[in-house]
PDB file of C-alpha atoms in Angstrom:
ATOM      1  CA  UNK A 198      82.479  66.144  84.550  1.00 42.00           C
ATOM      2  CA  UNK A 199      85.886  68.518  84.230  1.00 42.00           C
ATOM      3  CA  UNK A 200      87.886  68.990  86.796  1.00 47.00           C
ATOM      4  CA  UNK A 201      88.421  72.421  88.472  1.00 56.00           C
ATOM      5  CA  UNK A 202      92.231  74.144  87.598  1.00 62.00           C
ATOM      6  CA  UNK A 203      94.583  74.014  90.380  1.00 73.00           C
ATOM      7  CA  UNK A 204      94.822  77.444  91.944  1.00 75.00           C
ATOM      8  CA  UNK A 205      98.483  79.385  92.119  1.00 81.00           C
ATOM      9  CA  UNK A 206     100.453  81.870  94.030  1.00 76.00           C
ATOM     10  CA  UNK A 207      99.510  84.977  91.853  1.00 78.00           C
ATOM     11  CA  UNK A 208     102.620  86.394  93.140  1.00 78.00           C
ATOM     12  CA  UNK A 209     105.291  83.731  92.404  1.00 84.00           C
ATOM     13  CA  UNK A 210     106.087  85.380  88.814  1.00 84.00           C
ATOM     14  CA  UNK A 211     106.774  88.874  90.479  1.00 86.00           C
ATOM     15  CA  UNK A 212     108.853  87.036  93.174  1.00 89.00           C
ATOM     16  CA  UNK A 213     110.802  84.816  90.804  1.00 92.00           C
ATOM     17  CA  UNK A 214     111.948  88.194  88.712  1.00 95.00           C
ATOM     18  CA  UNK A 215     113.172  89.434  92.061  1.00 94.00           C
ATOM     19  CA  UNK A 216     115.032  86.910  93.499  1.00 93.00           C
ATOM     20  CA  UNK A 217     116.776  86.817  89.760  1.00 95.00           C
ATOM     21  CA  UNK A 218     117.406  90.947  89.874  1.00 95.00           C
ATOM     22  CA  UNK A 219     119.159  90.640  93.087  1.00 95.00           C
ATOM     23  CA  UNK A 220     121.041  87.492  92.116  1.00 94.00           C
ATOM     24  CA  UNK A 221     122.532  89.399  88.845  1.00 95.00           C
ATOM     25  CA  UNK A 222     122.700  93.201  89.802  1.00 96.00           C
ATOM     26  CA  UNK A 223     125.002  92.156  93.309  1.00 94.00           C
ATOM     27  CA  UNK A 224     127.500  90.407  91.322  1.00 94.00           C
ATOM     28  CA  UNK A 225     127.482  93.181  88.089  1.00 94.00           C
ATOM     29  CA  UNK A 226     127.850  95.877  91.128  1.00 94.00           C
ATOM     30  CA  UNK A 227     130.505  93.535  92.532  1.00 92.00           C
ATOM     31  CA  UNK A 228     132.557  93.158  89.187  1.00 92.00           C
ATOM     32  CA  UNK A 229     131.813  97.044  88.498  1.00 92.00           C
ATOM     33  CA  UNK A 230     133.278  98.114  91.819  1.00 91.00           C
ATOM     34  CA  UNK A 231     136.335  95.631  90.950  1.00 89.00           C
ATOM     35  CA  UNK A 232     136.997  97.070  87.742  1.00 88.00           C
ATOM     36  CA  UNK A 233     136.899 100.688  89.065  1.00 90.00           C
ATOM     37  CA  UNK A 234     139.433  99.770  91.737  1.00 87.00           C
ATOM     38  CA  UNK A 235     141.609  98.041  89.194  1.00 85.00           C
ATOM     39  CA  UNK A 236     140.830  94.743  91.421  1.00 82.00           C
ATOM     40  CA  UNK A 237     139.247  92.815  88.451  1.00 74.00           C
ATOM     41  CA  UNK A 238     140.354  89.259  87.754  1.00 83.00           C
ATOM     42  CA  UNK A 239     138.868  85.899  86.425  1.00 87.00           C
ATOM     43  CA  UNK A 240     138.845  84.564  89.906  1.00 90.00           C
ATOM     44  CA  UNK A 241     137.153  87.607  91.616  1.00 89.00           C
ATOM     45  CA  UNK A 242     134.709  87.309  89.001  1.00 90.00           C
ATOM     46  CA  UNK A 243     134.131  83.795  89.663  1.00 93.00           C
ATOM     47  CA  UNK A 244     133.460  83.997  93.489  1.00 93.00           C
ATOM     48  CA  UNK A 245     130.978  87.070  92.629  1.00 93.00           C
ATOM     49  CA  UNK A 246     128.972  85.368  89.836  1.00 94.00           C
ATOM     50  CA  UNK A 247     129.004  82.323  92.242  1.00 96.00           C
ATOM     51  CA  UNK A 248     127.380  84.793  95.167  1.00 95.00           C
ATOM     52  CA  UNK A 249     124.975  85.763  92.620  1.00 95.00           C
ATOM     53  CA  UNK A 250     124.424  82.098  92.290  1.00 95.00           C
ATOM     54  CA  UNK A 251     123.555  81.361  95.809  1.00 95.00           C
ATOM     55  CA  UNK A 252     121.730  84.601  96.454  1.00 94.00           C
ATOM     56  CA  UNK A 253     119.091  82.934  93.998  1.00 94.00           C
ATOM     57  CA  UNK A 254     119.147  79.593  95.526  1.00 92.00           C
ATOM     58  CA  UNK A 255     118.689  81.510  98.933  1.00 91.00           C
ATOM     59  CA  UNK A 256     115.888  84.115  97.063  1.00 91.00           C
ATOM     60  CA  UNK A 257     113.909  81.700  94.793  1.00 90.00           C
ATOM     61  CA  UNK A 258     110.085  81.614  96.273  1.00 90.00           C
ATOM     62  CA  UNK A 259     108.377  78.436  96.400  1.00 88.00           C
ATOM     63  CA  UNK A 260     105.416  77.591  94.040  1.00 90.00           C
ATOM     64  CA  UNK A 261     102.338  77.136  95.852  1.00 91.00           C
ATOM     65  CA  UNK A 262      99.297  75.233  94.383  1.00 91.00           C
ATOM     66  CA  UNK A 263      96.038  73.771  95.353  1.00 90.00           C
ATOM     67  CA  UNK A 264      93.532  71.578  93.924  1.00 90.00           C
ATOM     68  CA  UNK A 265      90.492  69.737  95.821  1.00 90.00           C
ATOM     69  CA  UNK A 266      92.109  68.081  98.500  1.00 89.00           C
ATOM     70  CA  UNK A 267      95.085  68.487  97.568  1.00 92.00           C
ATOM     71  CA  UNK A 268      97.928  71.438  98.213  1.00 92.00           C
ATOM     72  CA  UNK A 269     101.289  71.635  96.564  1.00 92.00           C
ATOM     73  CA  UNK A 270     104.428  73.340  97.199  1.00 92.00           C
ATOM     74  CA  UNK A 271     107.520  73.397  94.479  1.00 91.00           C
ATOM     75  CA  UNK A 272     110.998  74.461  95.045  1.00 87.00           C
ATOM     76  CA  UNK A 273     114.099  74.439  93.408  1.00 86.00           C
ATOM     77  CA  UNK A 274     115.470  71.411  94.728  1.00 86.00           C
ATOM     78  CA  UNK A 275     111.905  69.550  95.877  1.00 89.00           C
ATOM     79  CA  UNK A 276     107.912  69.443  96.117  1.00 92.00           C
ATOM     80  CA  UNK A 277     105.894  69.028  98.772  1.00 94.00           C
ATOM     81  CA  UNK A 278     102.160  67.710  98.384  1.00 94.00           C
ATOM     82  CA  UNK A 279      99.597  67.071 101.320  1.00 94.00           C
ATOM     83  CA  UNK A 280      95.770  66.104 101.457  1.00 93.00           C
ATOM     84  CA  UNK A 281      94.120  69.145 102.745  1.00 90.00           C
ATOM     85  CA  UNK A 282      90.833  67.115 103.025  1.00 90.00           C
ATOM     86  CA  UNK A 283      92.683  64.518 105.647  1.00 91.00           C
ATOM     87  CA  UNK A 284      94.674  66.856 107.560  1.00 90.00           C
ATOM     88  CA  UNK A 285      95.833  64.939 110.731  1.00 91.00           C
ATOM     89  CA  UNK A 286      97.717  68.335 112.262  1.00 89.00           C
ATOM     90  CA  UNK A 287      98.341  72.200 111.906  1.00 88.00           C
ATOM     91  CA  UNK A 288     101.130  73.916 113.723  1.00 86.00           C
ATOM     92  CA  UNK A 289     101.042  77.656 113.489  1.00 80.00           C
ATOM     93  CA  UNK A 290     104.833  79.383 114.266  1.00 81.00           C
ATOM     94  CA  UNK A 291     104.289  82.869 114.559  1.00 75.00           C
ATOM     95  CA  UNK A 292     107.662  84.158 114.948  1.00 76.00           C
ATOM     96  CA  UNK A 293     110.275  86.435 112.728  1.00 80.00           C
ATOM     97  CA  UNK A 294     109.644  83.843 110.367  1.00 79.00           C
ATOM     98  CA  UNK A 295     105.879  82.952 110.450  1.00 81.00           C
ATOM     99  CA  UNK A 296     105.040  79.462 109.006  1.00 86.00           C
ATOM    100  CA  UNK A 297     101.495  77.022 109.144  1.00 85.00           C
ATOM    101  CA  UNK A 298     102.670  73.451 108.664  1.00 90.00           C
ATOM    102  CA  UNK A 299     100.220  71.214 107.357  1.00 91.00           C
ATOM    103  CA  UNK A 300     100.414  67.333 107.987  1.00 92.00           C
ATOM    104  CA  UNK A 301      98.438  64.760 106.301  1.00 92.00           C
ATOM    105  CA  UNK A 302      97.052  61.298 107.624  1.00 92.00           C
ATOM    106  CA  UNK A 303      99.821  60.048 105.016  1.00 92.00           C
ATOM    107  CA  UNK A 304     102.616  61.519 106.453  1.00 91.00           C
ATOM    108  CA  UNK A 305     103.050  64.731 103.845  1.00 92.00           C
ATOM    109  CA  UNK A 306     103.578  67.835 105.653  1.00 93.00           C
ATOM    110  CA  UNK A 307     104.036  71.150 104.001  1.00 93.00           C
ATOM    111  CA  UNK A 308     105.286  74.300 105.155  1.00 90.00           C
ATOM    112  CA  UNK A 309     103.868  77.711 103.926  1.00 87.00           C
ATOM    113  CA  UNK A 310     104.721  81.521 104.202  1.00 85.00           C
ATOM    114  CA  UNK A 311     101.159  82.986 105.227  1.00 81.00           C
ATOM    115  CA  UNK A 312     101.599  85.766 103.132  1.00 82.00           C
ATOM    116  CA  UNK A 313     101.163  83.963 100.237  1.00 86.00           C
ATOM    117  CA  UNK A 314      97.438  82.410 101.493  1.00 83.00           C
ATOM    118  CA  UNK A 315      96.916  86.324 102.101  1.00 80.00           C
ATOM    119  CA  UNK A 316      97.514  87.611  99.252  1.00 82.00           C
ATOM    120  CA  UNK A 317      95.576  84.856  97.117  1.00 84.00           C
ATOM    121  CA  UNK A 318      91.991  84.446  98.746  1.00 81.00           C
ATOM    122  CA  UNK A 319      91.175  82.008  96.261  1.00 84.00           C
ATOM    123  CA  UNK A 320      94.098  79.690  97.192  1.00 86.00           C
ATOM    124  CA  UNK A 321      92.628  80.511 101.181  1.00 85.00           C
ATOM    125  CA  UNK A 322      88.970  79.364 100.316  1.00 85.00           C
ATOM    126  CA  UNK A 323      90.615  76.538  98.455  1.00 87.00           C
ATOM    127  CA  UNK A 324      92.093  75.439 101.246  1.00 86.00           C
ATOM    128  CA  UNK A 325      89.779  76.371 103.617  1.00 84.00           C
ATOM    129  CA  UNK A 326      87.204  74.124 102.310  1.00 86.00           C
ATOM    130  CA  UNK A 327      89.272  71.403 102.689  1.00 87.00           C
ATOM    131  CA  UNK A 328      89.896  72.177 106.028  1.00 86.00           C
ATOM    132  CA  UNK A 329      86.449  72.394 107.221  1.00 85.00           C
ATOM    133  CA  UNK A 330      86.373  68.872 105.485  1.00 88.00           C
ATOM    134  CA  UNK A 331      89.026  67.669 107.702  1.00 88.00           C
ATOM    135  CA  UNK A 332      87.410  69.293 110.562  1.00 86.00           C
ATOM    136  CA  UNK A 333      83.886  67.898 109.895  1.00 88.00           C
ATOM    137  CA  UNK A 334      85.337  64.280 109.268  1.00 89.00           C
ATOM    138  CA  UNK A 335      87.633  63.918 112.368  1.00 87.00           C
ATOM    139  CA  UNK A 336      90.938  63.287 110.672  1.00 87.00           C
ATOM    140  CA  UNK A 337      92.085  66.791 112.320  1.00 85.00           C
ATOM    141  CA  UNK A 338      93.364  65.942 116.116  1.00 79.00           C
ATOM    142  CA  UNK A 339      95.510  68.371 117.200  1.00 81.00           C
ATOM    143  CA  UNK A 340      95.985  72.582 115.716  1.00 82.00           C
ATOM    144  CA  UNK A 341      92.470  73.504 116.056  1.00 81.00           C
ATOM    145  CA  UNK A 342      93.813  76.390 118.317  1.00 82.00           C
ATOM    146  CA  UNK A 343      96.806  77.294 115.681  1.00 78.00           C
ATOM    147  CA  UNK A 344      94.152  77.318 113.269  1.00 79.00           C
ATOM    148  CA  UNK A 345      92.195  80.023 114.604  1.00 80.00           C
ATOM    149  CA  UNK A 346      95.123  81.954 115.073  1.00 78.00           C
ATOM    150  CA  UNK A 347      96.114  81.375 111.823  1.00 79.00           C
ATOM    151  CA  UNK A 348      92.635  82.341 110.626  1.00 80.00           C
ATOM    152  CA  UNK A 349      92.708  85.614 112.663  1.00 81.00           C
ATOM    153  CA  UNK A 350      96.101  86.655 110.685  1.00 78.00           C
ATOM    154  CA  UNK A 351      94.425  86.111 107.476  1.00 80.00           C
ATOM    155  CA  UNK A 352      91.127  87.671 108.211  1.00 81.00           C
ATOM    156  CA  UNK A 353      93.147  90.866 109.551  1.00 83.00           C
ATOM    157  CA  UNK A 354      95.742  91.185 106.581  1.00 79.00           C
ATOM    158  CA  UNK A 355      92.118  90.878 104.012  1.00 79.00           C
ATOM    159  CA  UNK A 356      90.351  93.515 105.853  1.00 82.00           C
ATOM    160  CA  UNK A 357      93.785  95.522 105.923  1.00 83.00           C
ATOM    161  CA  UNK A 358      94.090  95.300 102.136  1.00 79.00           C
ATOM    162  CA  UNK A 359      90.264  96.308 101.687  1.00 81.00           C
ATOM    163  CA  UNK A 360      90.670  99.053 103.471  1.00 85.00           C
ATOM    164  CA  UNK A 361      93.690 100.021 101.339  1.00 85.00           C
ATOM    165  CA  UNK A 362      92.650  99.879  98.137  1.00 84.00           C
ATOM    166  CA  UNK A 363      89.101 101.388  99.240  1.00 84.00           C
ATOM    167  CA  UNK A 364      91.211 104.243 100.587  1.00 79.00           C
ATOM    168  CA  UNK A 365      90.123 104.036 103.991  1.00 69.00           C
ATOM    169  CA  UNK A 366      93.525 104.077 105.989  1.00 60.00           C
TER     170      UNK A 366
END
């Protein structure tokens, strides 16, 4: 029997070009204002190419994948894996910077940007199902209540994009 493809962040490509725009046209506008102003110099170029630098260690989105039971999240520096079919908790921070942690019975915990399960319903029923598997099998104690919440956000930003591309807003 073959194994079903992990699922990705449909956006991540899009993102990634983004994060590297900003990290080269900042330091080219940088060096461009320098050299208009007669300010230019190896070491003023330096310190703006190495802004550019951390702008895309600051901008770089993280991968997102998911796979039966299994959810993955890939950085620049790290990755993240838990078992969405043992989840053991689910925190929901809904502040400037909204985040649902996930925590496995093995001690991985990832942190996600619900904008990204919003924008990929696959990757949401992907994970959903694994949910209602954690759900169903008692390994999920505590962020039923987060959960919902969480579930409310994403059933509101689907219906909002329906209703934008059917024209209906």
């Amino acid at each position: 029997m073959c194994e079903p493809a992990a699922l990705q962040n449909r956006a991540w490509g899009g993102e990634v070009r983004a994060a590297v725009g900003f990290a080269v046209l900042l330091p080219a506008a940088l060096l461009t204002a320098d050299v208009v102003a007669g300010n230019g110099g190896w070491r003023r170029a330096a310190v703006w190419i190495w802004l550019g630098l951390l702008l895309l260690l600051v901008l770089w989105p993280t991968r997102v994948s998911a796979a039966p039971g299994l959810l993955t999240t890939r950085g620049l520096i790290r990755s993240r894996r838990v078992r969405t079919d043992r989840l053991a908790t689910v925190a929901w921070h809904d502040g400037v910077a909204r985040r649902l942690v996930l925590t496995d019975t093995d001690g991985g915990s990832v942190e996600l940007d619900p904008h990204v399960l919003a924008d990929n319903p696959p990757l949401w029923y992907r994970i959903g199902e694994d949910i209602g598997t954690s759900v169903s099998s008692g390994t999920l104690g505590e962020g039923l209540v987060p959960l919902r919440q969480f579930c409310s956000l994403i059933d509101r930003e689907t219906a909002r994009a329906v209703f934008k591309a059917s024209a209906l807003t």
